[in-house]
Amino acid sequence: MKWAPLVALAALGLVAGCGKGNFSQKANESKLNVFRYSIIPSPTSLDPGMVQDGDTIDAIQQTFEGLVGWGIDNKPTPILAEKWEVSPDGKTYTFTIKKDLKFSSGNPVTAEDFKACIERNCEKSFSSPTAETYLSDIVGVREKVSGKATEIEGIKVVDPLTLTITIDKPRPYFLGKLTYPIAFVFDRKALANSGKEMRDVKEMIGTGPYLLTKFVPEQVLEFKANKDYHGGAPKIDGIQRPVVKDAAQRLQMFRNGELDLVQLERQDLKGVDDDAKLKPQLKLFNRPAMW
């Protein structure tokens, strides 16, 4: 994992917060209290088991979370896990899940949910493009992905709030892999068919600070605040992510006050730097990324 720089224009009054590489803790001065930030490619999937591109991952982290995430110290930090312990041989991780966690639907989050969600994502028939890449260190994942096993041997539910994950050999980077969406938890009761990819926003129920309320391919994603979020109610009421592929159009929308933050292309930097009105709004954000 490394820090990936994001050069952007941020509207004056936009207050930077800390978190898991997202903008859920920004304060916004707009009357609607909605943070508007374009997404460049239209997501091909919003299912944690299918998503691959960085921009979409950035978006769905508002709705879905996992046991761990990246902290500002460049190290894995607890998100839905209260803590974890590693066995002396470095192969078994015991996660204690936070008490009283709930999905935005109100359903409780248990260790069984993590096991079931990972196993669903590793089903041969589901054909996740990322399961083997990020989870194959876990004992039994390769067998599950290939259809040779019905469950993953290395994932055990000890009790409702305790989960163990055993990997094939000590790997210092393993926790980093669990920050990827393939290991996120979701409300299985909301799925129309657990073996099929999520396509309806009604199925996309997680534990994150925002609920996905609207997705129109090639147009927009919209989120509303989860007032019962375990990390505290978000400071803004909603997030709007219009799909804007053209860099010049994104910059013009920012000039027009239609966006609160816009990612800049290298070729735009000089023009912005020479613009007395825009230059004070030029910001460099660091966000965690794995490659």
PDB file of C-alpha atoms in Angstrom:
ATOM      1  CA  MET A   1       0.000   0.000   0.000  1.00  0.00           C
ATOM      2  CA  LYS A   2       1.151   3.497  -0.825  1.00  0.00           C
ATOM      3  CA  TRP A   3      -0.302   6.963  -0.564  1.00  0.00           C
ATOM      4  CA  ALA A   4      -1.678   8.116  -3.903  1.00  0.00           C
ATOM      5  CA  PRO A   5      -1.764  11.898  -4.393  1.00  0.00           C
ATOM      6  CA  LEU A   6      -4.985  13.509  -5.560  1.00  0.00           C
ATOM      7  CA  VAL A   7      -4.561  17.033  -6.928  1.00  0.00           C
ATOM      8  CA  ALA A   8      -7.875  18.805  -6.764  1.00  0.00           C
ATOM      9  CA  LEU A   9      -9.741  22.052  -6.487  1.00  0.00           C
ATOM     10  CA  ALA A  10     -11.743  22.227  -3.277  1.00  0.00           C
ATOM     11  CA  ALA A  11     -14.411  24.853  -2.735  1.00  0.00           C
ATOM     12  CA  LEU A  12     -13.505  27.436  -0.110  1.00  0.00           C
ATOM     13  CA  GLY A  13     -15.070  26.437   3.188  1.00  0.00           C
ATOM     14  CA  LEU A  14     -14.621  22.742   2.512  1.00  0.00           C
ATOM     15  CA  VAL A  15     -12.977  21.414   5.660  1.00  0.00           C
ATOM     16  CA  ALA A  16     -10.732  18.384   5.324  1.00  0.00           C
ATOM     17  CA  GLY A  17     -11.340  15.515   7.701  1.00  0.00           C
ATOM     18  CA  CYS A  18      -9.639  12.210   8.307  1.00  0.00           C
ATOM     19  CA  GLY A  19     -10.947   8.767   7.570  1.00  0.00           C
ATOM     20  CA  LYS A  20     -10.558   5.759   5.355  1.00  0.00           C
ATOM     21  CA  GLY A  21      -9.661   7.535   2.160  1.00  0.00           C
ATOM     22  CA  ASN A  22     -13.039   9.120   1.569  1.00  0.00           C
ATOM     23  CA  PHE A  23     -14.793  12.439   1.990  1.00  0.00           C
ATOM     24  CA  SER A  24     -17.517  11.390   4.411  1.00  0.00           C
ATOM     25  CA  GLN A  25     -16.277  13.767   7.122  1.00  0.00           C
ATOM     26  CA  LYS A  26     -16.217  16.991   5.097  1.00  0.00           C
ATOM     27  CA  ALA A  27     -18.193  20.021   6.163  1.00  0.00           C
ATOM     28  CA  ASN A  28     -19.969  21.748   3.293  1.00  0.00           C
ATOM     29  CA  GLU A  29     -21.247  25.307   3.154  1.00  0.00           C
ATOM     30  CA  SER A  30     -23.906  24.689   0.483  1.00  0.00           C
ATOM     31  CA  LYS A  31     -27.535  25.316   1.407  1.00  0.00           C
ATOM     32  CA  LEU A  32     -28.452  21.732   0.621  1.00  0.00           C
ATOM     33  CA  ASN A  33     -25.552  20.402   2.692  1.00  0.00           C
ATOM     34  CA  VAL A  34     -24.714  17.958  -0.101  1.00  0.00           C
ATOM     35  CA  PHE A  35     -21.124  17.275  -1.109  1.00  0.00           C
ATOM     36  CA  ARG A  36     -20.764  17.188  -4.920  1.00  0.00           C
ATOM     37  CA  TYR A  37     -17.753  15.385  -6.332  1.00  0.00           C
ATOM     38  CA  SER A  38     -17.612  13.925  -9.825  1.00  0.00           C
ATOM     39  CA  ILE A  39     -16.747  10.323 -10.568  1.00  0.00           C
ATOM     40  CA  ILE A  40     -14.845   9.834 -13.812  1.00  0.00           C
ATOM     41  CA  PRO A  41     -15.802   6.363 -15.071  1.00  0.00           C
ATOM     42  CA  SER A  42     -19.385   5.167 -14.700  1.00  0.00           C
ATOM     43  CA  PRO A  43     -19.255   2.168 -12.354  1.00  0.00           C
ATOM     44  CA  THR A  44     -19.746  -1.170 -14.081  1.00  0.00           C
ATOM     45  CA  SER A  45     -20.632  -2.702 -10.709  1.00  0.00           C
ATOM     46  CA  LEU A  46     -21.279  -1.526  -7.159  1.00  0.00           C
ATOM     47  CA  ASP A  47     -21.088  -5.023  -5.699  1.00  0.00           C
ATOM     48  CA  PRO A  48     -18.119  -5.353  -3.290  1.00  0.00           C
ATOM     49  CA  GLY A  49     -17.441  -8.762  -4.762  1.00  0.00           C
ATOM     50  CA  MET A  50     -17.129  -7.398  -8.284  1.00  0.00           C
ATOM     51  CA  VAL A  51     -15.802  -3.832  -8.102  1.00  0.00           C
ATOM     52  CA  GLN A  52     -12.258  -3.249  -9.360  1.00  0.00           C
ATOM     53  CA  ASP A  53     -11.591   0.371 -10.352  1.00  0.00           C
ATOM     54  CA  GLY A  54     -10.299   2.895  -7.840  1.00  0.00           C
ATOM     55  CA  ASP A  55     -12.942   5.583  -8.368  1.00  0.00           C
ATOM     56  CA  THR A  56     -15.786   3.144  -7.738  1.00  0.00           C
ATOM     57  CA  ILE A  57     -14.037   1.722  -4.681  1.00  0.00           C
ATOM     58  CA  ASP A  58     -13.740   5.285  -3.362  1.00  0.00           C
ATOM     59  CA  ALA A  59     -17.500   5.682  -3.846  1.00  0.00           C
ATOM     60  CA  ILE A  60     -18.736   2.416  -2.335  1.00  0.00           C
ATOM     61  CA  GLN A  61     -16.579   2.848   0.769  1.00  0.00           C
ATOM     62  CA  GLN A  62     -19.247   5.320   1.822  1.00  0.00           C
ATOM     63  CA  THR A  63     -21.723   2.421   2.062  1.00  0.00           C
ATOM     64  CA  PHE A  64     -19.677  -0.716   2.737  1.00  0.00           C
ATOM     65  CA  GLU A  65     -16.910  -1.427   5.260  1.00  0.00           C
ATOM     66  CA  GLY A  66     -14.724  -4.306   6.393  1.00  0.00           C
ATOM     67  CA  LEU A  67     -12.943  -5.477   9.502  1.00  0.00           C
ATOM     68  CA  VAL A  68     -10.004  -3.153   8.881  1.00  0.00           C
ATOM     69  CA  GLY A  69      -9.085  -0.101   6.826  1.00  0.00           C
ATOM     70  CA  TRP A  70      -6.060   2.117   6.272  1.00  0.00           C
ATOM     71  CA  GLY A  71      -5.169   4.593   8.992  1.00  0.00           C
ATOM     72  CA  ILE A  72      -3.488   7.947   8.492  1.00  0.00           C
ATOM     73  CA  ASP A  73      -0.289   6.367   9.822  1.00  0.00           C
ATOM     74  CA  ASN A  74      -0.158   4.158   6.725  1.00  0.00           C
ATOM     75  CA  LYS A  75      -1.041   1.069   8.768  1.00  0.00           C
ATOM     76  CA  PRO A  76      -4.172  -1.125   8.993  1.00  0.00           C
ATOM     77  CA  THR A  77      -6.596   0.233  11.560  1.00  0.00           C
ATOM     78  CA  PRO A  78      -9.791  -1.260  13.059  1.00  0.00           C
ATOM     79  CA  ILE A  79     -13.055  -0.376  11.333  1.00  0.00           C
ATOM     80  CA  LEU A  80     -15.674  -2.995  12.217  1.00  0.00           C
ATOM     81  CA  ALA A  81     -13.205  -5.006  14.279  1.00  0.00           C
ATOM     82  CA  GLU A  82     -12.651  -3.819  17.826  1.00  0.00           C
ATOM     83  CA  LYS A  83      -9.239  -5.475  17.839  1.00  0.00           C
ATOM     84  CA  TRP A  84      -7.328  -8.469  16.533  1.00  0.00           C
ATOM     85  CA  GLU A  85      -4.661 -10.827  17.739  1.00  0.00           C
ATOM     86  CA  VAL A  86      -2.178 -12.860  15.709  1.00  0.00           C
ATOM     87  CA  SER A  87      -1.089 -16.355  16.738  1.00  0.00           C
ATOM     88  CA  PRO A  88       2.588 -16.996  17.587  1.00  0.00           C
ATOM     89  CA  ASP A  89       3.120 -18.746  14.242  1.00  0.00           C
ATOM     90  CA  GLY A  90       1.765 -15.681  12.401  1.00  0.00           C
ATOM     91  CA  LYS A  91      -0.936 -17.627  10.585  1.00  0.00           C
ATOM     92  CA  THR A  92      -4.166 -17.189  12.548  1.00  0.00           C
ATOM     93  CA  TYR A  93      -5.861 -13.818  13.050  1.00  0.00           C
ATOM     94  CA  THR A  94      -8.554 -13.609  15.720  1.00  0.00           C
ATOM     95  CA  PHE A  95     -10.883 -10.643  15.204  1.00  0.00           C
ATOM     96  CA  THR A  96     -13.160  -9.302  17.914  1.00  0.00           C
ATOM     97  CA  ILE A  97     -16.042  -7.506  16.227  1.00  0.00           C
ATOM     98  CA  LYS A  98     -17.438  -4.304  17.730  1.00  0.00           C
ATOM     99  CA  LYS A  99     -20.537  -4.721  19.867  1.00  0.00           C
ATOM    100  CA  ASP A 100     -23.960  -3.517  18.745  1.00  0.00           C
ATOM    101  CA  LEU A 101     -22.978  -3.006  15.106  1.00  0.00           C
ATOM    102  CA  LYS A 102     -25.901  -2.771  12.720  1.00  0.00           C
ATOM    103  CA  PHE A 103     -26.396  -2.553   9.003  1.00  0.00           C
ATOM    104  CA  SER A 104     -28.247   0.533   7.813  1.00  0.00           C
ATOM    105  CA  SER A 105     -31.305  -1.753   7.576  1.00  0.00           C
ATOM    106  CA  GLY A 106     -31.197  -2.178  11.353  1.00  0.00           C
ATOM    107  CA  ASN A 107     -30.144  -5.825  11.203  1.00  0.00           C
ATOM    108  CA  PRO A 108     -27.269  -6.776  13.549  1.00  0.00           C
ATOM    109  CA  VAL A 109     -23.766  -7.518  12.242  1.00  0.00           C
ATOM    110  CA  THR A 110     -22.214 -10.796  13.412  1.00  0.00           C
ATOM    111  CA  ALA A 111     -19.131 -12.879  12.726  1.00  0.00           C
ATOM    112  CA  GLU A 112     -21.299 -15.174  10.618  1.00  0.00           C
ATOM    113  CA  ASP A 113     -22.006 -12.261   8.256  1.00  0.00           C
ATOM    114  CA  PHE A 114     -18.302 -11.817   7.511  1.00  0.00           C
ATOM    115  CA  LYS A 115     -17.830 -15.527   6.878  1.00  0.00           C
ATOM    116  CA  ALA A 116     -20.932 -15.774   4.683  1.00  0.00           C
ATOM    117  CA  CYS A 117     -20.134 -12.645   2.650  1.00  0.00           C
ATOM    118  CA  ILE A 118     -16.580 -13.761   1.903  1.00  0.00           C
ATOM    119  CA  GLU A 119     -17.768 -17.254   1.003  1.00  0.00           C
ATOM    120  CA  ARG A 120     -20.428 -15.839  -1.308  1.00  0.00           C
ATOM    121  CA  ASN A 121     -17.809 -13.715  -3.052  1.00  0.00           C
ATOM    122  CA  CYS A 122     -15.636 -16.812  -3.494  1.00  0.00           C
ATOM    123  CA  GLU A 123     -18.339 -18.998  -5.049  1.00  0.00           C
ATOM    124  CA  LYS A 124     -17.200 -20.429  -8.366  1.00  0.00           C
ATOM    125  CA  SER A 125     -20.533 -19.514  -9.965  1.00  0.00           C
ATOM    126  CA  PHE A 126     -20.219 -15.899  -8.769  1.00  0.00           C
ATOM    127  CA  SER A 127     -16.965 -15.456 -10.736  1.00  0.00           C
ATOM    128  CA  SER A 128     -15.497 -12.558  -8.766  1.00  0.00           C
ATOM    129  CA  PRO A 129     -12.544 -10.988 -10.612  1.00  0.00           C
ATOM    130  CA  THR A 130     -10.782 -10.114  -7.335  1.00  0.00           C
ATOM    131  CA  ALA A 131     -11.488 -12.970  -4.898  1.00  0.00           C
ATOM    132  CA  GLU A 132      -8.443 -15.067  -5.673  1.00  0.00           C
ATOM    133  CA  THR A 133      -6.130 -12.054  -5.948  1.00  0.00           C
ATOM    134  CA  TYR A 134      -6.930 -10.663  -2.506  1.00  0.00           C
ATOM    135  CA  LEU A 135      -8.134 -13.678  -0.522  1.00  0.00           C
ATOM    136  CA  SER A 136      -6.133 -16.679  -1.746  1.00  0.00           C
ATOM    137  CA  ASP A 137      -3.737 -16.465   1.229  1.00  0.00           C
ATOM    138  CA  ILE A 138      -6.639 -17.754   3.347  1.00  0.00           C
ATOM    139  CA  VAL A 139      -6.623 -21.522   3.761  1.00  0.00           C
ATOM    140  CA  GLY A 140      -9.339 -23.017   1.569  1.00  0.00           C
ATOM    141  CA  VAL A 141     -10.081 -20.020  -0.648  1.00  0.00           C
ATOM    142  CA  ARG A 142      -8.544 -21.559  -3.758  1.00  0.00           C
ATOM    143  CA  GLU A 143     -10.627 -24.693  -3.220  1.00  0.00           C
ATOM    144  CA  LYS A 144     -13.783 -22.596  -2.782  1.00  0.00           C
ATOM    145  CA  VAL A 145     -13.121 -20.503  -5.889  1.00  0.00           C
ATOM    146  CA  SER A 146     -12.480 -23.613  -7.972  1.00  0.00           C
ATOM    147  CA  GLY A 147     -15.672 -25.277  -6.759  1.00  0.00           C
ATOM    148  CA  LYS A 148     -13.888 -28.059  -4.873  1.00  0.00           C
ATOM    149  CA  ALA A 149     -15.164 -26.976  -1.444  1.00  0.00           C
ATOM    150  CA  THR A 150     -18.502 -25.779  -0.087  1.00  0.00           C
ATOM    151  CA  GLU A 151     -16.976 -23.545   2.579  1.00  0.00           C
ATOM    152  CA  ILE A 152     -13.655 -21.887   3.348  1.00  0.00           C
ATOM    153  CA  GLU A 153     -11.688 -23.975   5.809  1.00  0.00           C
ATOM    154  CA  GLY A 154      -9.627 -21.063   7.106  1.00  0.00           C
ATOM    155  CA  ILE A 155     -12.565 -18.913   8.244  1.00  0.00           C
ATOM    156  CA  LYS A 156     -14.206 -19.936  11.519  1.00  0.00           C
ATOM    157  CA  VAL A 157     -16.965 -18.361  13.604  1.00  0.00           C
ATOM    158  CA  VAL A 158     -16.022 -18.751  17.267  1.00  0.00           C
ATOM    159  CA  ASP A 159     -19.027 -16.874  18.636  1.00  0.00           C
ATOM    160  CA  PRO A 160     -21.281 -14.059  17.355  1.00  0.00           C
ATOM    161  CA  LEU A 161     -18.539 -11.449  17.835  1.00  0.00           C
ATOM    162  CA  THR A 162     -15.391 -13.496  17.222  1.00  0.00           C
ATOM    163  CA  LEU A 163     -13.991 -14.604  13.877  1.00  0.00           C
ATOM    164  CA  THR A 164     -10.736 -16.391  13.084  1.00  0.00           C
ATOM    165  CA  ILE A 165      -8.989 -16.308   9.726  1.00  0.00           C
ATOM    166  CA  THR A 166      -6.091 -18.675   9.073  1.00  0.00           C
ATOM    167  CA  ILE A 167      -3.662 -18.109   6.212  1.00  0.00           C
ATOM    168  CA  ASP A 168      -1.238 -20.535   4.584  1.00  0.00           C
ATOM    169  CA  LYS A 169       1.927 -18.938   5.950  1.00  0.00           C
ATOM    170  CA  PRO A 170       2.942 -15.726   7.744  1.00  0.00           C
ATOM    171  CA  ARG A 171       2.387 -12.738   5.469  1.00  0.00           C
ATOM    172  CA  PRO A 172       3.049  -9.255   6.926  1.00  0.00           C
ATOM    173  CA  TYR A 173       0.838  -7.633   4.294  1.00  0.00           C
ATOM    174  CA  PHE A 174      -2.234  -9.827   4.839  1.00  0.00           C
ATOM    175  CA  LEU A 175      -4.294  -7.274   6.789  1.00  0.00           C
ATOM    176  CA  GLY A 176      -3.816  -4.851   3.906  1.00  0.00           C
ATOM    177  CA  LYS A 177      -5.632  -7.260   1.611  1.00  0.00           C
ATOM    178  CA  LEU A 178      -8.643  -7.255   3.927  1.00  0.00           C
ATOM    179  CA  THR A 179      -9.097  -3.529   3.267  1.00  0.00           C
ATOM    180  CA  TYR A 180     -10.181  -4.341  -0.303  1.00  0.00           C
ATOM    181  CA  PRO A 181     -13.966  -4.426  -1.048  1.00  0.00           C
ATOM    182  CA  ILE A 182     -13.938  -8.199  -1.605  1.00  0.00           C
ATOM    183  CA  ALA A 183     -13.725  -8.525   2.209  1.00  0.00           C
ATOM    184  CA  PHE A 184     -16.447  -5.969   2.999  1.00  0.00           C
ATOM    185  CA  VAL A 185     -19.585  -7.089   4.807  1.00  0.00           C
ATOM    186  CA  PHE A 186     -23.128  -6.507   3.551  1.00  0.00           C
ATOM    187  CA  ASP A 187     -26.639  -7.361   4.710  1.00  0.00           C
ATOM    188  CA  ARG A 188     -27.327 -10.756   3.144  1.00  0.00           C
ATOM    189  CA  LYS A 189     -31.028 -10.425   3.971  1.00  0.00           C
ATOM    190  CA  ALA A 190     -31.289  -7.555   1.487  1.00  0.00           C
ATOM    191  CA  LEU A 191     -30.126  -9.639  -1.476  1.00  0.00           C
ATOM    192  CA  ALA A 192     -32.739 -10.849  -3.933  1.00  0.00           C
ATOM    193  CA  ASN A 193     -30.398 -13.706  -4.882  1.00  0.00           C
ATOM    194  CA  SER A 194     -27.144 -14.161  -2.971  1.00  0.00           C
ATOM    195  CA  GLY A 195     -25.550 -15.898  -5.943  1.00  0.00           C
ATOM    196  CA  LYS A 196     -26.188 -12.976  -8.271  1.00  0.00           C
ATOM    197  CA  GLU A 197     -24.445  -9.613  -8.516  1.00  0.00           C
ATOM    198  CA  MET A 198     -26.102  -6.716  -6.687  1.00  0.00           C
ATOM    199  CA  ARG A 199     -27.870  -4.481  -9.186  1.00  0.00           C
ATOM    200  CA  ASP A 200     -30.531  -2.663  -7.175  1.00  0.00           C
ATOM    201  CA  VAL A 201     -29.658  -0.006  -4.585  1.00  0.00           C
ATOM    202  CA  LYS A 202     -32.131  -1.739  -2.258  1.00  0.00           C
ATOM    203  CA  GLU A 203     -29.680  -4.646  -2.102  1.00  0.00           C
ATOM    204  CA  MET A 204     -26.662  -2.466  -1.353  1.00  0.00           C
ATOM    205  CA  ILE A 205     -26.962  -2.365   2.421  1.00  0.00           C
ATOM    206  CA  GLY A 206     -23.785  -1.977   4.465  1.00  0.00           C
ATOM    207  CA  THR A 207     -22.524  -0.396   7.674  1.00  0.00           C
ATOM    208  CA  GLY A 208     -20.988   2.765   6.213  1.00  0.00           C
ATOM    209  CA  PRO A 209     -21.653   6.447   6.933  1.00  0.00           C
ATOM    210  CA  TYR A 210     -23.859   6.821   3.848  1.00  0.00           C
ATOM    211  CA  LEU A 211     -26.650   4.864   2.183  1.00  0.00           C
ATOM    212  CA  LEU A 212     -26.638   4.556  -1.593  1.00  0.00           C
ATOM    213  CA  THR A 213     -30.062   5.823  -2.656  1.00  0.00           C
ATOM    214  CA  LYS A 214     -29.723   6.280  -6.406  1.00  0.00           C
ATOM    215  CA  PHE A 215     -27.577   4.895  -9.197  1.00  0.00           C
ATOM    216  CA  VAL A 216     -28.220   5.807 -12.816  1.00  0.00           C
ATOM    217  CA  PRO A 217     -25.468   4.308 -15.023  1.00  0.00           C
ATOM    218  CA  GLU A 218     -23.520   6.936 -16.972  1.00  0.00           C
ATOM    219  CA  GLN A 219     -25.264   9.677 -14.979  1.00  0.00           C
ATOM    220  CA  VAL A 220     -25.054   9.813 -11.188  1.00  0.00           C
ATOM    221  CA  LEU A 221     -24.677   8.137  -7.795  1.00  0.00           C
ATOM    222  CA  GLU A 222     -26.435   9.658  -4.793  1.00  0.00           C
ATOM    223  CA  PHE A 223     -25.964   8.918  -1.100  1.00  0.00           C
ATOM    224  CA  LYS A 224     -27.748  10.060   2.051  1.00  0.00           C
ATOM    225  CA  ALA A 225     -26.331  10.166   5.552  1.00  0.00           C
ATOM    226  CA  ASN A 226     -26.660   7.172   7.844  1.00  0.00           C
ATOM    227  CA  LYS A 227     -27.661   9.005  11.012  1.00  0.00           C
ATOM    228  CA  ASP A 228     -27.068   5.846  13.048  1.00  0.00           C
ATOM    229  CA  TYR A 229     -23.523   5.291  11.779  1.00  0.00           C
ATOM    230  CA  HIS A 230     -21.359   3.549  14.382  1.00  0.00           C
ATOM    231  CA  GLY A 231     -18.643   6.172  13.941  1.00  0.00           C
ATOM    232  CA  GLY A 232     -21.028   9.060  14.598  1.00  0.00           C
ATOM    233  CA  ALA A 233     -23.512  10.825  12.350  1.00  0.00           C
ATOM    234  CA  PRO A 234     -21.879  12.331   9.214  1.00  0.00           C
ATOM    235  CA  LYS A 235     -21.434  16.087   9.121  1.00  0.00           C
ATOM    236  CA  ILE A 236     -23.156  16.484   5.780  1.00  0.00           C
ATOM    237  CA  ASP A 237     -26.528  15.154   4.704  1.00  0.00           C
ATOM    238  CA  GLY A 238     -25.662  13.693   1.334  1.00  0.00           C
ATOM    239  CA  ILE A 239     -23.135  13.031  -1.395  1.00  0.00           C
ATOM    240  CA  GLN A 240     -23.722  13.415  -5.118  1.00  0.00           C
ATOM    241  CA  ARG A 241     -21.298  11.803  -7.572  1.00  0.00           C
ATOM    242  CA  PRO A 242     -22.173  12.849 -11.144  1.00  0.00           C
ATOM    243  CA  VAL A 243     -20.418  10.872 -13.874  1.00  0.00           C
ATOM    244  CA  VAL A 244     -18.287  13.409 -15.768  1.00  0.00           C
ATOM    245  CA  LYS A 245     -15.642  11.867 -17.998  1.00  0.00           C
ATOM    246  CA  ASP A 246     -14.355  15.016 -19.702  1.00  0.00           C
ATOM    247  CA  ALA A 247     -11.705  16.907 -17.706  1.00  0.00           C
ATOM    248  CA  ALA A 248     -12.573  20.295 -19.204  1.00  0.00           C
ATOM    249  CA  GLN A 249     -16.233  19.800 -18.358  1.00  0.00           C
ATOM    250  CA  ARG A 250     -15.390  18.898 -14.757  1.00  0.00           C
ATOM    251  CA  LEU A 251     -13.296  22.038 -14.360  1.00  0.00           C
ATOM    252  CA  GLN A 252     -16.034  24.201 -15.852  1.00  0.00           C
ATOM    253  CA  MET A 253     -18.610  22.670 -13.518  1.00  0.00           C
ATOM    254  CA  PHE A 254     -16.373  23.616 -10.585  1.00  0.00           C
ATOM    255  CA  ARG A 255     -16.084  27.178 -11.912  1.00  0.00           C
ATOM    256  CA  ASN A 256     -19.877  27.289 -12.192  1.00  0.00           C
ATOM    257  CA  GLY A 257     -20.333  26.147  -8.607  1.00  0.00           C
ATOM    258  CA  GLU A 258     -21.825  22.798  -9.666  1.00  0.00           C
ATOM    259  CA  LEU A 259     -19.092  20.756  -7.947  1.00  0.00           C
ATOM    260  CA  ASP A 260     -17.473  21.178  -4.537  1.00  0.00           C
ATOM    261  CA  LEU A 261     -14.345  19.243  -5.429  1.00  0.00           C
ATOM    262  CA  VAL A 262     -12.833  18.292  -8.769  1.00  0.00           C
ATOM    263  CA  GLN A 263      -9.861  16.099  -9.539  1.00  0.00           C
ATOM    264  CA  LEU A 264      -7.403  17.837 -11.861  1.00  0.00           C
ATOM    265  CA  GLU A 265      -5.485  16.495 -14.810  1.00  0.00           C
ATOM    266  CA  ARG A 266      -1.820  17.414 -15.121  1.00  0.00           C
ATOM    267  CA  GLN A 267      -2.477  19.635 -18.130  1.00  0.00           C
ATOM    268  CA  ASP A 268      -4.885  21.779 -16.086  1.00  0.00           C
ATOM    269  CA  LEU A 269      -2.450  22.626 -13.318  1.00  0.00           C
ATOM    270  CA  LYS A 270      -0.706  25.586 -14.930  1.00  0.00           C
ATOM    271  CA  GLY A 271      -3.959  27.246 -15.919  1.00  0.00           C
ATOM    272  CA  VAL A 272      -5.305  26.876 -12.416  1.00  0.00           C
ATOM    273  CA  ASP A 273      -2.040  28.070 -10.875  1.00  0.00           C
ATOM    274  CA  ASP A 274      -2.225  31.221 -13.011  1.00  0.00           C
ATOM    275  CA  ASP A 275      -5.860  31.881 -12.102  1.00  0.00           C
ATOM    276  CA  ALA A 276      -6.028  34.247  -9.120  1.00  0.00           C
ATOM    277  CA  LYS A 277      -9.521  33.054  -8.221  1.00  0.00           C
ATOM    278  CA  LEU A 278      -8.866  29.319  -8.476  1.00  0.00           C
ATOM    279  CA  LYS A 279      -5.323  29.092  -7.106  1.00  0.00           C
ATOM    280  CA  PRO A 280      -6.329  29.526  -3.424  1.00  0.00           C
ATOM    281  CA  GLN A 281      -8.624  26.524  -3.842  1.00  0.00           C
ATOM    282  CA  LEU A 282      -5.919  24.182  -5.146  1.00  0.00           C
ATOM    283  CA  LYS A 283      -5.372  21.315  -2.707  1.00  0.00           C
ATOM    284  CA  LEU A 284      -3.284  18.150  -2.574  1.00  0.00           C
ATOM    285  CA  PHE A 285      -4.995  15.230  -0.847  1.00  0.00           C
ATOM    286  CA  ASN A 286      -3.344  11.926  -0.031  1.00  0.00           C
ATOM    287  CA  ARG A 287      -5.497   8.839  -0.172  1.00  0.00           C
ATOM    288  CA  PRO A 288      -4.459   5.218   0.422  1.00  0.00           C
ATOM    289  CA  ALA A 289      -4.246   2.904  -2.565  1.00  0.00           C
ATOM    290  CA  MET A 290      -2.951  -0.604  -3.141  1.00  0.00           C
ATOM    291  CA  TRP A 291      -0.864  -1.673  -6.120  1.00  0.00           C
TER     292      TRP A 291
END
